[in-house]
Coordinates of C-alpha atoms and ligand atoms in Angstrom, one line a residue:
M1 CA 8.9 -30.0 -1.0
K2 CA 7.9 -27.9 2.1
K3 CA 5.0 -25.5 1.9
L4 CA 4.7 -21.9 2.9
Y5 CA 1.6 -19.8 3.6
V6 CA 1.9 -16.1 3.9
K7 CA -1.1 -14.0 5.2
T8 CA -0.9 -10.3 4.5
Y9 CA -2.6 -7.6 6.5
G10 CA -2.7 -3.9 5.9
C11 CA -1.0 -1.9 3.2
Q12 CA 0.5 -2.4 -0.2
M13 CA 4.0 -2.4 1.2
N14 CA 3.1 -5.4 3.2
V15 CA 2.0 -7.1 -0.1
Y16 CA 5.4 -6.3 -1.5
D17 CA 7.2 -7.6 1.6
S18 CA 5.2 -10.8 1.5
A19 CA 6.2 -11.4 -2.1
R20 CA 9.9 -10.8 -1.2
M21 CA 9.7 -13.1 1.8
T22 CA 8.3 -15.8 -0.5
D23 CA 11.2 -15.1 -3.0
L24 CA 13.6 -15.4 -0.1
L25 CA 12.3 -18.8 1.0
T26 CA 11.8 -20.3 -2.4
P27 CA 15.5 -21.3 -2.7
L28 CA 15.1 -23.1 0.7
G29 CA 12.6 -25.4 -0.9
Y30 CA 9.4 -23.7 0.1
A31 CA 6.5 -23.8 -2.4
P32 CA 3.3 -21.9 -1.9
A33 CA 0.5 -23.5 0.1
D34 CA -3.2 -22.9 -0.6
G35 CA -3.9 -22.3 3.1
P36 CA -2.4 -22.7 6.6
E37 CA -3.8 -26.2 6.8
D38 CA -1.3 -27.7 4.4
A39 CA 1.6 -25.4 5.3
D40 CA 4.9 -26.3 7.0
M41 CA 5.5 -22.7 7.7
V42 CA 3.1 -19.8 8.1
I43 CA 4.0 -16.2 8.1
L44 CA 1.6 -13.5 9.3
N45 CA 2.7 -10.3 7.8
T46 CA 1.0 -7.9 10.2
C47 CA -0.2 -4.3 10.4
H48 CA -0.1 -2.0 13.5
I49 CA -1.8 1.1 12.1
R50 CA -5.1 0.7 14.0
E51 CA -5.9 -1.4 17.0
K52 CA -8.4 -3.6 15.1
A53 CA -5.8 -4.8 12.6
A54 CA -3.3 -5.5 15.4
E55 CA -5.7 -7.5 17.5
K56 CA -6.8 -9.6 14.6
V57 CA -3.3 -11.1 14.5
Y58 CA -3.8 -12.6 18.0
S59 CA -7.1 -14.3 17.1
D60 CA -5.5 -15.7 13.9
L61 CA -2.6 -16.9 16.0
G62 CA -5.0 -18.7 18.3
R63 CA -6.4 -20.6 15.3
L64 CA -2.8 -21.4 14.1
K65 CA -1.8 -22.8 17.5
K66 CA -4.6 -25.4 17.2
L67 CA -3.5 -26.4 13.7
K68 CA 0.1 -26.6 15.0
D69 CA -0.9 -28.7 18.0
G70 CA -2.8 -31.1 15.8
R71 CA 0.2 -31.4 13.5
V72 CA 2.6 -32.1 16.4
E73 CA 0.2 -34.8 17.8
Q74 CA 0.6 -36.6 14.4
G75 CA 4.3 -36.4 14.7
G76 CA 4.7 -33.4 12.3
S77 CA 5.6 -29.8 12.8
M78 CA 4.7 -26.3 11.8
L79 CA 6.8 -23.1 12.0
I80 CA 4.9 -19.9 12.8
A81 CA 6.4 -16.5 12.1
V82 CA 5.0 -13.1 12.9
A83 CA 6.4 -10.4 10.6
G84 CA 5.5 -6.8 9.8
C85 CA 4.7 -3.9 12.0
V86 CA 3.1 -5.7 14.9
A87 CA 6.3 -7.8 15.1
Q88 CA 8.3 -4.5 15.2
A89 CA 6.1 -2.8 17.7
E90 CA 5.5 -5.7 20.1
G91 CA 8.6 -7.9 19.7
E92 CA 8.9 -10.4 22.5
E93 CA 5.5 -9.6 23.9
I94 CA 4.1 -11.6 21.0
I95 CA 5.8 -14.8 22.1
A96 CA 4.8 -14.2 25.7
R97 CA 1.1 -13.8 24.6
Q98 CA 1.3 -16.8 22.1
P99 CA 4.1 -19.2 22.8
A100 CA 3.3 -21.2 19.7
V101 CA 5.0 -18.4 17.7
D102 CA 8.6 -19.5 16.7
M103 CA 9.8 -16.3 15.0
V104 CA 9.2 -12.6 15.3
V105 CA 10.7 -10.5 12.5
G106 CA 10.4 -6.8 11.8
P107 CA 9.9 -5.2 8.4
Q108 CA 13.5 -4.1 8.2
S109 CA 15.0 -7.5 9.1
Y110 CA 13.1 -10.1 7.2
H111 CA 16.1 -10.8 5.0
R112 CA 17.3 -12.7 8.0
L113 CA 14.5 -15.3 7.9
P114 CA 16.6 -18.1 6.4
E115 CA 19.2 -17.9 9.2
M116 CA 16.3 -17.6 11.8
I117 CA 14.8 -20.8 10.4
A118 CA 18.2 -22.5 10.6
R119 CA 18.6 -21.4 14.3
I120 CA 15.2 -22.9 15.1
H121 CA 16.1 -26.1 13.4
H122 CA 19.2 -26.2 15.6
G123 CA 17.1 -26.1 18.7
A124 CA 17.3 -22.4 19.5
G125 CA 13.7 -22.2 20.7
H126 CA 12.5 -18.8 19.5
A127 CA 14.1 -16.3 17.1
L128 CA 13.6 -12.6 17.3
E129 CA 14.9 -9.9 14.8
T130 CA 13.6 -6.4 15.1
E131 CA 16.6 -4.3 14.0
F132 CA 16.6 -1.5 11.5
P133 CA 19.2 -2.2 8.9
A134 CA 17.1 -0.9 5.9
D135 CA 20.0 -0.4 3.5
E136 CA 21.2 -3.9 4.3
K137 CA 17.9 -5.6 3.7
F138 CA 17.6 -4.5 0.1
D139 CA 21.2 -5.6 -0.6
M140 CA 20.5 -9.0 0.9
L141 CA 17.2 -9.8 -0.8
P142 CA 17.5 -12.2 -3.8
E143 CA 17.6 -10.5 -7.2
E144 CA 15.1 -13.0 -8.5
R145 CA 11.5 -11.9 -8.2
A146 CA 8.5 -14.0 -8.9
V147 CA 6.0 -12.0 -10.9
S148 CA 2.3 -12.9 -10.5
G149 CA 0.6 -10.6 -12.9
P150 CA 0.8 -7.6 -15.2
A151 CA 0.6 -5.1 -12.3
A152 CA 3.5 -5.2 -9.8
F153 CA 4.5 -3.3 -6.7
L154 CA 8.0 -2.0 -6.2
T155 CA 9.2 -0.5 -2.9
V156 CA 11.5 2.5 -3.6
Q157 CA 11.3 4.2 -0.2
E158 CA 10.6 3.1 3.3
G159 CA 10.0 4.8 6.6
C160 CA 8.8 8.3 7.5
D161 CA 10.2 11.3 9.3
K162 CA 7.0 13.3 9.5
F163 CA 5.8 12.0 12.9
C164 CA 2.1 12.8 12.6
T165 CA 0.9 12.5 16.2
F166 CA -1.5 9.6 15.5
C167 CA 0.8 7.4 13.5
V168 CA 3.0 4.4 14.4
V169 CA 4.8 4.3 11.1
P170 CA 7.9 6.2 12.1
Y171 CA 8.3 3.8 15.0
T172 CA 7.6 0.5 13.1
R173 CA 9.1 1.3 9.7
G174 CA 11.8 3.6 10.9
L175 CA 13.1 6.9 9.4
E176 CA 13.1 7.6 5.7
Y177 CA 15.3 5.5 3.5
S178 CA 15.4 5.7 -0.3
R179 CA 16.8 2.8 -2.4
P180 CA 19.4 3.7 -5.0
V181 CA 18.1 4.3 -8.6
T182 CA 20.2 1.5 -10.2
Q183 CA 18.9 -1.1 -7.8
I184 CA 15.3 0.0 -8.4
A185 CA 15.8 0.1 -12.2
A186 CA 17.2 -3.4 -12.2
E187 CA 14.2 -4.7 -10.3
A188 CA 11.8 -2.8 -12.7
R189 CA 13.6 -4.3 -15.7
Q190 CA 13.2 -7.7 -14.3
L191 CA 9.5 -7.2 -13.6
A192 CA 9.0 -5.9 -17.1
A193 CA 10.9 -8.8 -18.7
K194 CA 8.6 -11.1 -16.8
G195 CA 5.4 -9.5 -18.1
A196 CA 4.7 -6.6 -15.7
R197 CA 3.2 -3.7 -17.6
E198 CA 2.3 -1.5 -14.7
I199 CA 4.6 -0.8 -11.7
T200 CA 3.4 1.0 -8.6
L201 CA 6.3 2.6 -6.8
L202 CA 5.8 2.2 -3.0
G203 CA 6.9 4.2 0.0
Q204 CA 5.3 5.4 3.2
N205 CA 6.3 8.8 2.0
V206 CA 7.1 8.0 -1.6
N207 CA 7.2 11.6 -2.9
A208 CA 10.0 12.4 -0.4
Y209 CA 12.1 9.9 -2.4
S210 CA 15.7 11.0 -2.5
G211 CA 17.9 8.1 -3.7
V212 CA 21.4 8.0 -5.0
G213 CA 21.3 8.2 -8.9
P214 CA 23.8 6.6 -11.3
D215 CA 25.5 10.0 -11.5
G216 CA 26.2 10.1 -7.7
E217 CA 23.6 12.8 -7.2
R218 CA 20.4 12.5 -5.2
W219 CA 17.5 11.9 -7.5
R220 CA 14.0 13.0 -6.7
L221 CA 10.8 11.0 -7.5
A222 CA 10.1 12.8 -10.7
Q223 CA 13.5 11.9 -12.1
L224 CA 13.1 8.3 -11.0
I225 CA 9.7 8.1 -12.7
E226 CA 11.1 9.5 -16.0
H227 CA 14.0 7.0 -15.9
L228 CA 11.7 4.0 -15.2
A229 CA 9.3 5.1 -18.0
G230 CA 12.1 4.5 -20.4
I231 CA 12.3 0.8 -19.6
D232 CA 11.1 -1.5 -22.4
G233 CA 7.7 -3.0 -21.5
V234 CA 6.9 -0.5 -18.7
K235 CA 3.6 1.0 -19.9
R236 CA 2.2 2.5 -16.7
L237 CA 3.7 3.9 -13.5
R238 CA 1.9 4.9 -10.3
Y239 CA 3.2 5.9 -6.9
T240 CA 1.8 5.8 -3.4
T241 CA 1.6 7.2 -0.6
S242 CA 2.4 10.8 -0.8
H243 CA 2.5 13.7 1.7
P244 CA 1.2 17.1 0.7
R245 CA 4.4 18.8 1.9
D246 CA 6.5 16.8 -0.5
M247 CA 4.4 17.4 -3.6
S248 CA 7.1 19.3 -5.4
D249 CA 6.7 21.3 -8.6
D250 CA 8.8 18.9 -10.7
L251 CA 6.6 16.0 -9.6
I252 CA 3.4 17.9 -10.4
A253 CA 4.9 18.8 -13.8
A254 CA 5.7 15.1 -14.4
H255 CA 2.0 14.4 -14.3
G256 CA 1.5 16.7 -17.3
R257 CA 4.6 15.5 -19.1
I258 CA 5.1 11.8 -18.7
P259 CA 2.5 9.7 -20.5
E260 CA 3.3 6.5 -18.6
L261 CA 2.5 8.3 -15.3
M262 CA -1.1 7.5 -14.7
P263 CA -3.6 10.3 -13.9
Y264 CA -4.3 9.2 -10.3
L265 CA -3.0 10.6 -7.1
H266 CA -3.4 9.4 -3.5
L267 CA -2.7 12.4 -1.4
P268 CA -3.9 12.0 2.2
V269 CA -5.2 15.1 3.9
Q270 CA -6.6 13.4 7.1
S271 CA -8.7 16.4 8.2
G272 CA -10.0 19.7 6.8
S273 CA -9.7 21.6 10.1
D274 CA -6.5 23.7 10.6
R275 CA -6.8 23.2 14.4
I276 CA -6.8 19.4 14.0
L277 CA -4.2 19.4 11.3
K278 CA -1.9 21.3 13.6
A279 CA -2.6 18.9 16.5
M280 CA -1.8 16.1 14.0
N281 CA 1.5 17.8 13.2
R282 CA 0.6 17.5 9.5
Q283 CA 2.6 20.7 8.7
H284 CA 0.1 22.1 6.3
R285 CA -3.3 23.9 6.4
A286 CA -6.5 23.1 4.6
E287 CA -5.9 26.1 2.3
D288 CA -2.4 24.8 1.4
Y289 CA -3.8 21.5 0.4
L290 CA -6.6 23.1 -1.7
R291 CA -4.1 25.3 -3.5
L292 CA -1.9 22.2 -4.2
I293 CA -5.0 20.5 -5.7
T294 CA -5.6 23.4 -8.0
V295 CA -2.0 23.4 -9.2
I296 CA -2.0 19.6 -9.8
R297 CA -5.3 19.9 -11.7
A298 CA -3.8 22.6 -13.9
A299 CA -0.9 20.2 -14.8
R300 CA -3.2 17.2 -15.4
P301 CA -6.9 18.2 -15.6
D302 CA -8.3 14.7 -15.6
I303 CA -6.4 13.5 -12.6
A304 CA -8.4 11.3 -10.2
L305 CA -7.8 12.2 -6.6
S306 CA -7.8 10.0 -3.6
S307 CA -7.2 10.6 0.1
D308 CA -7.2 9.2 3.6
F309 CA -9.3 10.7 6.4
I310 CA -9.3 10.3 10.2
V311 CA -12.5 11.2 12.1
G312 CA -12.6 11.6 15.8
F313 CA -9.0 12.7 16.4
P314 CA -8.7 13.8 20.0
G315 CA -10.3 17.1 20.5
E316 CA -12.2 17.1 17.2
T317 CA -15.4 19.1 17.5
D318 CA -18.5 19.2 15.3
K319 CA -17.0 22.4 13.8
D320 CA -13.7 20.7 13.0
F321 CA -15.6 17.8 11.4
A322 CA -17.7 20.3 9.3
A323 CA -14.4 21.7 8.0
T324 CA -13.4 18.2 6.8
M325 CA -16.8 17.8 5.0
A326 CA -16.3 21.2 3.4
L327 CA -12.8 20.3 2.2
V328 CA -14.2 17.1 0.7
R329 CA -16.9 19.1 -1.1
A330 CA -14.3 21.5 -2.4
V331 CA -12.0 18.8 -3.8
G332 CA -14.3 16.2 -5.2
Y333 CA -12.6 12.8 -4.7
A334 CA -12.7 9.9 -7.1
Q335 CA -11.9 7.5 -4.3
A336 CA -11.0 7.7 -0.6
F337 CA -10.3 5.8 2.6
S338 CA -11.7 6.9 5.9
F339 CA -11.1 5.7 9.4
K340 CA -12.1 6.3 13.0
Y341 CA -9.2 7.5 15.1
S342 CA -7.6 4.6 16.9
A343 CA -5.2 5.5 19.8
R344 CA -1.9 3.8 19.3
P345 CA 0.5 3.0 22.1
G346 CA 3.5 5.3 22.2
T347 CA 2.1 8.0 19.8
P348 CA 1.7 11.5 21.2
A349 CA -2.1 11.7 20.3
A350 CA -2.9 8.7 22.3
S351 CA -2.5 10.6 25.6
A352 CA -3.5 14.1 24.4
G353 CA -6.7 16.1 24.3
R354 CA -10.2 14.8 24.8
Q355 CA -10.7 11.4 23.3
V356 CA -13.9 11.5 21.1
P357 CA -16.6 9.0 22.2
E358 CA -17.1 6.0 20.0
D359 CA -20.7 6.9 19.0
E360 CA -19.6 10.3 17.8
K361 CA -16.8 8.8 15.8
D362 CA -19.3 6.4 14.3
A363 CA -21.7 9.1 13.3
R364 CA -19.0 11.2 11.7
L365 CA -17.6 8.3 9.8
Q366 CA -21.0 7.5 8.4
E367 CA -21.6 11.0 7.3
L368 CA -18.2 11.3 5.7
Q369 CA -18.4 8.0 3.9
A370 CA -21.8 8.8 2.5
L371 CA -20.4 12.0 0.9
L372 CA -17.3 10.2 -0.4
R373 CA -19.5 7.4 -1.8
T374 CA -21.6 10.0 -3.7
Q375 CA -18.4 11.5 -5.1
Q376 CA -17.0 8.2 -6.1
D377 CA -20.3 7.3 -7.9
Q378 CA -20.3 10.7 -9.6
F379 CA -16.8 10.1 -10.9
A380 CA -17.7 6.6 -12.1
R381 CA -20.7 7.9 -13.9
S382 CA -18.7 10.7 -15.6
C383 CA -16.7 7.8 -17.2
E384 CA -19.7 6.4 -19.0
G385 CA -19.5 6.8 -22.7
R386 CA -15.7 7.4 -22.6
T387 CA -13.1 5.2 -24.2
M388 CA -10.1 4.4 -22.0
T389 CA -7.2 2.1 -22.0
V390 CA -7.5 -0.8 -19.6
L391 CA -4.7 -3.1 -18.5
F392 CA -6.3 -6.5 -18.2
E393 CA -5.1 -8.3 -15.1
K394 CA -7.2 -11.5 -14.5
P395 CA -10.2 -13.5 -15.6
G396 CA -13.6 -12.1 -14.6
R397 CA -16.5 -14.0 -13.1
K398 CA -18.1 -15.0 -16.4
P399 CA -16.4 -17.2 -19.0
G400 CA -14.4 -15.1 -21.5
Q401 CA -14.6 -12.0 -19.3
A402 CA -11.5 -10.2 -18.0
V403 CA -11.0 -7.6 -15.3
G404 CA -8.4 -4.8 -15.4
R405 CA -7.8 -1.3 -14.3
S406 CA -8.6 2.0 -16.0
P407 CA -5.9 4.8 -15.9
Y408 CA -7.9 6.1 -12.9
L409 CA -7.4 2.8 -11.0
Q410 CA -11.1 1.7 -11.3
A411 CA -11.8 -1.9 -11.9
V412 CA -13.2 -2.5 -15.4
H413 CA -14.6 -5.7 -16.7
A414 CA -15.3 -6.6 -20.3
D415 CA -16.7 -9.6 -22.1
G416 CA -14.6 -11.5 -24.6
A417 CA -11.4 -10.0 -23.2
A418 CA -9.9 -13.1 -21.6
H419 CA -7.3 -13.4 -24.3
L420 CA -6.1 -9.9 -23.5
I421 CA -4.9 -10.6 -19.9
G422 CA -1.5 -9.0 -19.4
R423 CA -2.2 -6.5 -22.2
L424 CA -3.6 -3.0 -22.7
A425 CA -6.6 -2.5 -24.8
D426 CA -9.1 0.3 -25.4
V427 CA -12.5 -0.1 -23.8
R428 CA -15.6 2.0 -24.1
I429 CA -17.3 2.4 -20.7
E430 CA -20.9 1.4 -20.9
Q431 CA -22.1 1.4 -17.3
A432 CA -20.9 2.5 -13.8
L433 CA -21.6 -0.2 -11.2
P434 CA -21.1 0.3 -7.5
N435 CA -17.5 -0.8 -7.4
S436 CA -16.5 -1.3 -11.0
L437 CA -17.2 -0.2 -14.6
R438 CA -18.6 -2.4 -17.3
G439 CA -17.0 -1.8 -20.7
V440 CA -16.9 -3.2 -24.2
L441 CA -13.8 -3.7 -26.2
V442 CA -13.2 -1.2 -29.0
S443 CA -12.5 -3.5 -31.9
G444 CA -8.9 -3.5 -33.1
A445 CA -7.8 -1.4 -30.2
V446 CA -5.3 -3.7 -28.6
H447 CA -2.2 -1.8 -28.0
S448 CA 0.6 -3.0 -30.3
G449 CA 4.1 -4.0 -29.5
E450 CA 3.4 -5.9 -26.3
G451 CA 3.8 -9.6 -25.7
A452 CA 1.4 -11.4 -23.5
L453 CA 2.5 -12.4 -20.0
A454 CA 5.6 -14.5 -20.0
G455 CA 5.5 -17.9 -18.3
Ligands
5AD501 N1 -6.1 5.9 13.7 C1 -6.8 5.8 12.6 N2 -6.3 5.9 11.3 C2 -5.0 6.0 11.2 N3 -4.2 6.1 10.1 C3 -2.9 6.1 10.6 N4 -2.8 6.1 11.9 C4 -4.1 6.0 12.3 C5 -4.7 5.9 13.6 N5 -4.0 5.9 14.7 C6 -4.7 6.2 8.8 C7 -4.2 7.5 8.1 C8 -3.2 7.0 7.2 C9 -3.7 5.7 6.8 C10 -2.7 4.8 6.2 O1 -4.2 5.2 8.0 O2 -5.3 8.1 7.5 O3 -3.1 7.9 6.0
SF4_502 FE1 2.3 8.2 9.3 FE2 2.0 9.1 6.8 FE3 2.2 10.9 8.9 FE4 4.3 9.4 8.1 S1 3.2 11.0 6.9 S2 3.7 9.8 10.2 S3 3.4 7.5 7.5 S4 0.5 9.4 8.4

């Protein structure tokens, strides 16, 4: 048996892709390795969104080269593949910078890994695949999916046509592509049959989903969600990431109507300043976003909101930043991610406007994160005393304890719940901790009609 180690950087779509690459290589005789030390093949599934993430790949490759050299000295071998968005963006440059790399494969062509491995074994030297046949990829992936827990990711849409001026995604992931409904439903049925109870639908711009339905018409995300909610065993659905411009009325209405659709929405705004939003090519104003939030809350009053923010975008002044802080105060987020602007090669913003000095970016990030932290704590405290359904996913730190997710995506741990892993149960929230909630099981409140995890 050969061993495979996959390291995943970046977003949830990379987590999905890593799982699919593993599925693809299982029939070739690769079993999972615990670490790179005992692997015959290592895949780095990389992220190009910010400079830091991209540079980390090269330091990891340096360490892998040493492992590989050691292996070769002992008469063995090791294949190193760089996959993901750095592979797409930098291609051959990666091999030039680190010749120990055998394969470079972009996010739209990893279905070709088996033939690339064969080419290497036939003495081809290096193999490079960075084409964009997105429709082909999904047709070529094995139908069989390994399921590793009750919460699964399922990519329904890839790529982005929005071209925000800071973002590499349209270049690394390509333009929007939506998978057909029947293909997605088949994958969801398989996940559910193998014990998945929650499915998160993934796409760089998932609410722009527009895939061919079984009736030959284009289906929107709300229709897809309703369809998937009807699958036996699917108890919870989520989707991420969404663009404010594509938050359509039918999708908002779905939040009020479909019980399986969880009351949580990640809706990145990036900035609260109209001037900066315009420079970012976000195609909406702060006011449009706030209005949208009001409508969403009217449809689903308890919805937990999350966002991404960038501070220090070129040209951002103190006044622009103050507008971001004001927007955050107006919305009240349950959760959020915030980043310092990182100039990405080839994107319009990298060469535009006044780049904001690093210390200013630092100060703004700290101020923003302090506010977001306060809001997150407030939201967590507002859950104390409430009873909510938790999907238990894995054992906790203490014996007998299990950890799961609330409807609002918070981590919840409860004692004496280990036997409930893979199932939904009602939990009373006792205490909000910094990054999780402590709850107690409400007796007899295990949700009926569900099997434990298969296999
Ligand atoms: N610099 C900093 N953050 C970025 N993001 C995307 N591109 C950049 C960049 N160049 C952030 C955005 C996006 C999230 C996934 O990453 O906030 O929503
Ligand atoms: Fe990048 Fe998202 Fe903008 Fe698309 S919508 S360009 S993925 S930030």
